[in-house]
Amino acid sequence: MTSKPRYLKGLPVSPGVAIGKIHLFESEDLSFPKYWLPEPSIARELKRFKLALKKTQDDLVRVKDKLCRFKADEQIKIVESHQMIARDEVLNQGTTERIKKQKINAEWAFDLATQEIFEKFPKKFEMNEDYFKDRYEEIKHVTSRILKNLLGPHVFQQIKYKKGSIVVAHDLSPIDTMQMLKGDVLGFVTELGGTTSHTAIVAKSLEIPAVVGIDNMTSLVEDEGWIIIDGNSGEVILNPQREQIIHYQKRQKDLFSQEKALLKTAHLPSITTDGFQIKLAANMELPEELGLIKKYRAEGIGLFRTEMLLLSKNVSFSEEDQTKIYKNILKKSFPHPVTIRTFDLGGDKIPEDLVILESVNPALGLRGIRFSLRENHLLHTQLKAILQASTYGMTRILIPMVTNIEEIRLVKKMLSEIKEDLRSYKIPYSENILLGAMIETPSAAMIAEDLASEVDFFSIGTNDLIQYTLAVDRENDDVSYLYEPLHPAILRLLKMICSAGLSRNIDISLCGEMAGHPLYLILLLGLGLTELSMNASSIPRVKKLLRSLSYKNSQDFLDKALCLKTAQEIESLLKKELQKYSVDD
Ligand code: PEP
Ligand code: MG
């Protein structure tokens, strides 16, 4: 591998600059089960291994196709050699023979076959020839892909990172990202991922700079090599030179000073020049963020993604554990409200012990309230825990992934049964709990008026609303160019939802990633929303712009934008308008 600097560009998903040493997220990080197989299970195990190999070959073909489009000859050669490794007889036969003869599971057999290959390499201290070193890295890369495909996408890896690491991975789940909480990881880069994936959202809430969507990145880097990532621009530099490190250290300092300056005005009220007040609340994934929520002066928690508690293993499904957590958050946030969203499991959020949720098309499967109503003991426990904690603060309960009225009515029925139960045991709960629906599917948007008469508030989830309306997987970087928050269909739906909510006089919050981007603020303000809920660190920047806008002008601006026919036209109009105001970076 060369030590010349190499420049790459991906999607910036979490701001900030990080300079550090690479931690390649690979097979040695993976722990896998080892078990003996009963005779009848051998055929199924062989099939599982065959499928993992096929998936690996399919992944590599996809990467190669993309590289061909960009005529990236050097990288194409690397992928072709990866394809050869994935077809290697010693590896493949070595695994199948072990499954059959030793009657062991596929991961174990595959690991033994991999070790057999590595044993043929010269010992590490002799391995100074570049050929062996590169070949070793390539085999490690491919075997890691195969092992990951065998284990499935939701494998949990307990990893110890060195201080100052920047993780480079094919893909990271929100669970993997949450493990970076400990502070040893400075940032990460992945080959897969989209701007509103939950991995990106967790990165932002942990304030870890991140870039996603750089094809074949893992085969371009070596463990412990130096790397710079810029989470604002998406730029990544491998093997940076001294002057580049100095340049990015300065950029880091500049960003830090900008942030510090913004914090000085964070305490000011969130009000427009013509006196329209809109609440700026925070989205929260883990209770560890409470400090940040205070620091950035959030007016409450507009979205608490409770499923992250389960994913991070901080809390079990038990009523006691949950009650304790909710009490603490409500108490610490008082007098501001806390919007506790019931588990939005499914999609890309599947805890290890719920692999039953895996399906070919998870975003359209048992997700959110659908899952909670099917496994209704989980919803029952969660609601009971929320009710018991509710006397400690201002509680709002939010239902995710609603597509029809019945879902809301079933939740209301369960809530009143639990209340009755609590009353009979003389357990107190607040009478002022508000119930809300997430409007994040086109069907919910279309029936917003009817939904508005069933609930106390709406929370618009644009991350999903965009995904489902435009038929664009929010996780998939291949179609990220189609993920357009400013698509006329989205603006018109937002207008429709807000008109429905305002006509019924209920609060309307917007808690998708759009809320934290100053670019969209004029439009969101014009919609008449009562709250914007975003990643806490975005609040000061959004507030600064909000305080220089007029509500009346924003309404007029929105009317103009609603007449335009493409996202590009709306974006240019917005950018032109924004030039009148000072917006940082
Ligand atoms: C959304 O869909 O916009 C949202 C806020 O929920 P999540 O990102 O957790 O799906
Ligand atoms: Mg959502």
Coordinates of C-alpha atoms in Angstrom, one line a residue, residues 136-437:
Y136 CA -2.8 -10.9 4.0
E137 CA -4.9 -7.7 4.3
E138 CA -7.0 -8.7 1.3
I139 CA -7.8 -12.1 2.6
K140 CA -8.6 -10.6 6.0
H141 CA -11.0 -8.2 4.3
V142 CA -12.8 -10.9 2.3
T143 CA -13.1 -13.4 5.1
S144 CA -14.5 -10.7 7.3
R145 CA -17.2 -10.0 4.7
I146 CA -18.1 -13.6 4.5
L147 CA -18.2 -14.0 8.3
K148 CA -20.4 -11.0 8.6
N149 CA -22.8 -12.3 6.0
L150 CA -23.0 -15.6 7.9
L151 CA -23.8 -13.9 11.1
G152 CA -26.4 -11.6 9.6
P153 CA -26.7 -7.8 9.8
H154 CA -27.6 -7.4 13.5
V155 CA -24.6 -9.1 15.1
F156 CA -23.4 -7.3 18.3
Q157 CA -19.7 -6.8 18.6
Q158 CA -18.2 -5.8 21.9
I159 CA -15.2 -3.8 20.8
K160 CA -12.3 -2.2 22.7
Y161 CA -11.2 0.9 20.8
K162 CA -7.8 2.5 21.3
K163 CA -8.0 6.2 22.3
G164 CA -8.0 8.5 19.3
S165 CA -9.3 5.9 16.8
I166 CA -11.3 6.6 13.7
V167 CA -13.4 3.6 12.7
V168 CA -13.5 2.5 9.1
A169 CA -16.2 0.0 8.4
H170 CA -18.2 -1.6 5.6
D171 CA -21.3 -0.8 7.6
L172 CA -22.2 0.0 11.2
S173 CA -25.5 -0.6 12.9
P174 CA -26.9 1.9 15.4
I175 CA -25.8 -0.6 18.1
D176 CA -22.2 -0.5 16.9
T177 CA -22.3 3.3 16.9
M178 CA -23.6 3.5 20.4
Q179 CA -20.6 1.5 21.6
M180 CA -18.5 4.5 20.6
L181 CA -20.0 6.5 23.4
K182 CA -17.1 5.8 25.7
G183 CA -15.1 8.6 24.1
D184 CA -12.2 6.7 22.6
V185 CA -13.5 7.0 19.0
L186 CA -13.1 10.3 17.3
G187 CA -15.1 9.6 14.2
F188 CA -16.1 7.0 11.6
V189 CA -16.3 6.4 7.9
T190 CA -18.4 3.6 6.3
E191 CA -19.0 2.2 2.8
L192 CA -22.7 2.0 3.2
G193 CA -25.3 4.3 4.8
G194 CA -27.5 7.3 4.1
T195 CA -27.9 10.8 5.7
T196 CA -30.9 10.0 7.8
S197 CA -29.9 6.4 8.8
H198 CA -30.1 5.8 12.5
T199 CA -26.4 5.2 12.5
A200 CA -25.9 8.8 11.3
I201 CA -28.5 10.1 13.8
V202 CA -26.7 8.3 16.7
A203 CA -23.3 9.7 15.5
K204 CA -24.8 13.2 15.6
S205 CA -26.2 12.8 19.1
L206 CA -22.8 11.5 20.3
E207 CA -21.2 14.4 18.5
I208 CA -18.9 12.1 16.6
P209 CA -17.9 13.4 13.1
A210 CA -18.9 10.9 10.4
V211 CA -18.9 10.3 6.7
V212 CA -20.7 7.5 4.9
G213 CA -21.1 6.0 1.4
I214 CA -17.4 5.7 0.3
D215 CA -17.3 2.5 -1.8
N216 CA -14.7 0.0 -1.1
M217 CA -13.1 2.2 1.6
T218 CA -12.2 -0.8 3.8
S219 CA -9.9 -2.3 1.1
L220 CA -8.0 1.0 0.7
V221 CA -6.9 1.4 4.3
E222 CA -4.6 -0.3 6.8
D223 CA -5.2 -0.5 10.5
E224 CA -3.3 2.2 12.4
G225 CA -2.8 4.4 9.3
W226 CA -3.5 8.1 9.7
I227 CA -6.7 9.6 8.4
I228 CA -8.6 12.9 8.4
I229 CA -12.4 13.1 8.1
D230 CA -14.5 16.2 7.6
G231 CA -18.1 15.6 8.7
N232 CA -19.2 18.9 7.3
S233 CA -17.9 18.5 3.7
G234 CA -17.7 14.7 3.4
E235 CA -13.9 14.9 2.6
V236 CA -11.7 12.1 3.8
I237 CA -7.9 12.1 3.5
L238 CA -5.8 8.9 3.9
N239 CA -2.1 9.2 4.8
P240 CA -2.4 13.0 5.2
Q241 CA 0.8 15.0 5.0
R242 CA 2.0 17.3 7.8
E243 CA 0.6 20.5 6.2
Q244 CA -2.8 18.9 5.7
I245 CA -2.9 17.9 9.4
I246 CA -2.0 21.5 10.3
H247 CA -4.7 22.8 7.9
Y248 CA -7.4 20.5 9.4
Q249 CA -6.3 21.2 13.0
K250 CA -7.0 24.9 12.2
R251 CA -10.4 24.0 10.7
Q252 CA -11.2 22.1 13.9
K253 CA -10.3 25.1 16.0
D254 CA -12.4 27.4 13.7
L255 CA -15.5 25.1 14.1
F256 CA -15.0 25.0 17.8
S257 CA -14.8 28.8 18.0
Q258 CA -18.0 29.1 15.9
E259 CA -19.7 26.8 18.2
K260 CA -18.6 28.7 21.3
A261 CA -19.8 32.0 19.8
L262 CA -23.2 30.4 19.0
L263 CA -23.5 29.1 22.6
K264 CA -23.3 32.7 23.9
T265 CA -26.7 33.4 22.4
A266 CA -28.3 30.0 23.1
H267 CA -30.2 31.3 26.1
L268 CA -32.2 33.8 24.1
P269 CA -35.8 33.1 23.3
S270 CA -36.7 31.3 20.1
I271 CA -38.8 34.0 18.6
T272 CA -39.1 35.7 15.1
T273 CA -38.7 39.4 14.5
D274 CA -42.5 39.7 14.3
G275 CA -43.0 37.9 17.6
F276 CA -43.9 34.3 16.5
Q277 CA -42.7 31.8 19.0
I278 CA -41.7 28.3 18.1
K279 CA -40.2 25.8 20.5
L280 CA -36.8 24.4 19.8
A281 CA -36.6 21.0 21.5
A282 CA -34.1 18.2 21.3
N283 CA -34.2 14.6 20.0
M284 CA -32.7 12.2 22.4
E285 CA -31.4 8.7 21.9
L286 CA -29.8 7.9 25.2
P287 CA -30.1 9.4 28.7
E288 CA -26.4 10.2 28.5
E289 CA -27.4 13.1 26.3
L290 CA -29.2 14.9 29.0
G291 CA -26.1 17.1 29.7
L292 CA -26.0 18.2 26.0
I293 CA -29.7 19.0 26.0
K294 CA -29.1 21.4 28.9
K295 CA -25.9 22.8 27.3
Y296 CA -27.7 23.7 24.1
R297 CA -30.7 25.1 25.9
A298 CA -33.3 22.7 24.4
E299 CA -36.9 23.5 25.4
G300 CA -37.7 20.0 26.3
I301 CA -37.3 16.7 24.5
G302 CA -39.4 16.6 21.4
L303 CA -38.5 13.0 20.6
F304 CA -37.1 10.3 22.8
R305 CA -36.2 7.3 20.7
T306 CA -36.8 4.7 23.4
E307 CA -35.9 1.7 21.3
M308 CA -32.3 2.9 21.5
L309 CA -32.4 1.9 25.2
L310 CA -33.0 -1.6 24.2
L311 CA -30.4 -1.5 21.5
S312 CA -27.7 -0.1 23.7
K313 CA -28.5 -2.7 26.4
N314 CA -28.7 0.0 29.0
V315 CA -32.1 -1.1 30.0
S316 CA -34.1 -4.3 29.7
F317 CA -37.8 -4.6 28.7
S318 CA -38.6 -4.8 32.5
E319 CA -41.2 -2.4 33.9
E320 CA -38.9 -1.4 36.8
D321 CA -35.9 -0.6 34.6
Q322 CA -38.0 1.5 32.3
T323 CA -39.9 3.4 35.0
K324 CA -36.6 4.4 36.6
I325 CA -35.2 5.8 33.3
Y326 CA -38.4 7.7 32.4
K327 CA -38.7 9.2 35.9
N328 CA -35.1 10.4 35.8
I329 CA -35.5 12.0 32.4
L330 CA -38.9 13.6 33.2
K331 CA -37.5 15.0 36.5
K332 CA -34.4 16.4 34.9
S333 CA -36.3 18.0 32.1
F334 CA -39.0 19.6 34.2
P335 CA -40.7 22.1 33.5
H336 CA -40.1 21.3 29.9
P337 CA -42.1 18.4 28.4
V338 CA -40.6 15.0 27.4
T339 CA -42.0 13.3 24.4
I340 CA -41.5 9.6 24.9
R341 CA -42.0 7.7 21.7
T342 CA -43.0 4.0 22.2
F343 CA -40.5 1.5 20.8
D344 CA -40.0 2.0 17.1
L345 CA -38.4 -1.4 16.6
G346 CA -37.9 -3.0 13.2
G347 CA -36.3 -1.4 10.1
D348 CA -32.7 -0.9 10.9
K349 CA -33.4 -1.1 14.7
I350 CA -33.4 -4.7 15.8
P351 CA -32.0 -5.8 19.1
E352 CA -30.1 -9.1 19.2
D353 CA -32.8 -11.0 21.0
L354 CA -35.5 -10.0 18.5
V355 CA -34.1 -11.4 15.3
I356 CA -37.6 -12.6 14.5
L357 CA -38.1 -9.1 13.1
E358 CA -35.7 -9.7 10.2
S359 CA -37.5 -9.7 6.9
V360 CA -36.7 -9.1 3.3
N361 CA -38.2 -5.6 3.3
P362 CA -37.9 -4.5 6.9
A363 CA -38.9 -0.8 6.4
L364 CA -42.3 -2.1 5.2
G365 CA -42.6 -4.9 7.7
L366 CA -43.4 -5.2 11.4
R367 CA -42.1 -1.8 12.4
G368 CA -43.1 0.7 15.1
I369 CA -46.6 0.5 16.3
R370 CA -47.3 -2.6 14.2
F371 CA -44.6 -4.5 16.1
S372 CA -45.7 -3.1 19.5
L373 CA -49.4 -4.1 18.9
R374 CA -48.4 -7.6 17.8
E375 CA -46.0 -8.1 20.8
N376 CA -48.5 -6.2 22.9
H377 CA -47.1 -7.3 26.3
L378 CA -44.0 -5.1 25.4
L379 CA -46.2 -2.1 24.7
H380 CA -48.2 -2.8 27.8
T381 CA -45.1 -2.9 30.0
Q382 CA -43.8 0.3 28.3
L383 CA -47.0 2.3 28.7
K384 CA -47.3 1.1 32.3
A385 CA -43.8 2.3 33.0
I386 CA -44.4 5.7 31.4
L387 CA -47.6 6.2 33.4
Q388 CA -45.9 5.4 36.6
A389 CA -43.1 7.9 35.8
S390 CA -45.6 10.5 34.6
T391 CA -46.0 12.3 37.9
Y392 CA -42.3 13.4 37.8
G393 CA -42.7 15.8 34.8
M394 CA -44.6 16.8 31.7
T395 CA -45.3 13.6 29.8
R396 CA -46.2 13.2 26.2
I397 CA -46.5 9.8 24.6
L398 CA -45.8 9.4 20.9
I399 CA -46.9 6.5 18.6
P400 CA -44.5 5.8 15.7
M401 CA -45.2 4.5 12.2
V402 CA -49.0 5.1 12.4
T403 CA -50.8 4.3 9.2
N404 CA -54.5 4.2 10.3
I405 CA -56.9 5.3 13.0
E406 CA -57.3 1.9 14.5
E407 CA -53.7 1.8 15.7
I408 CA -54.3 4.9 17.7
R409 CA -57.6 3.6 19.1
L410 CA -55.9 0.4 20.2
V411 CA -53.2 2.3 22.1
K412 CA -55.9 4.5 23.8
K413 CA -57.8 1.4 24.8
M414 CA -54.6 -0.1 26.3
L415 CA -53.8 3.1 28.1
S416 CA -57.2 3.3 29.7
E417 CA -57.0 -0.3 30.9
I418 CA -53.6 0.4 32.4
K419 CA -54.9 3.5 34.1
E420 CA -57.8 1.6 35.6
D421 CA -55.4 -1.1 36.8
L422 CA -53.1 1.5 38.4
R423 CA -56.1 3.2 40.1
S424 CA -57.2 -0.1 41.6
Y425 CA -53.7 -0.5 43.2
K426 CA -53.7 3.2 44.2
I427 CA -50.6 3.8 42.1
P428 CA -50.5 7.5 41.0
Y429 CA -50.1 8.7 37.5
S430 CA -50.5 12.1 35.9
E431 CA -53.9 13.1 34.4
N432 CA -52.2 15.5 32.0
I433 CA -50.4 13.1 29.7
L434 CA -50.7 14.0 26.1
L435 CA -50.9 11.4 23.3
G436 CA -49.5 12.1 19.9
A437 CA -49.2 10.4 16.5

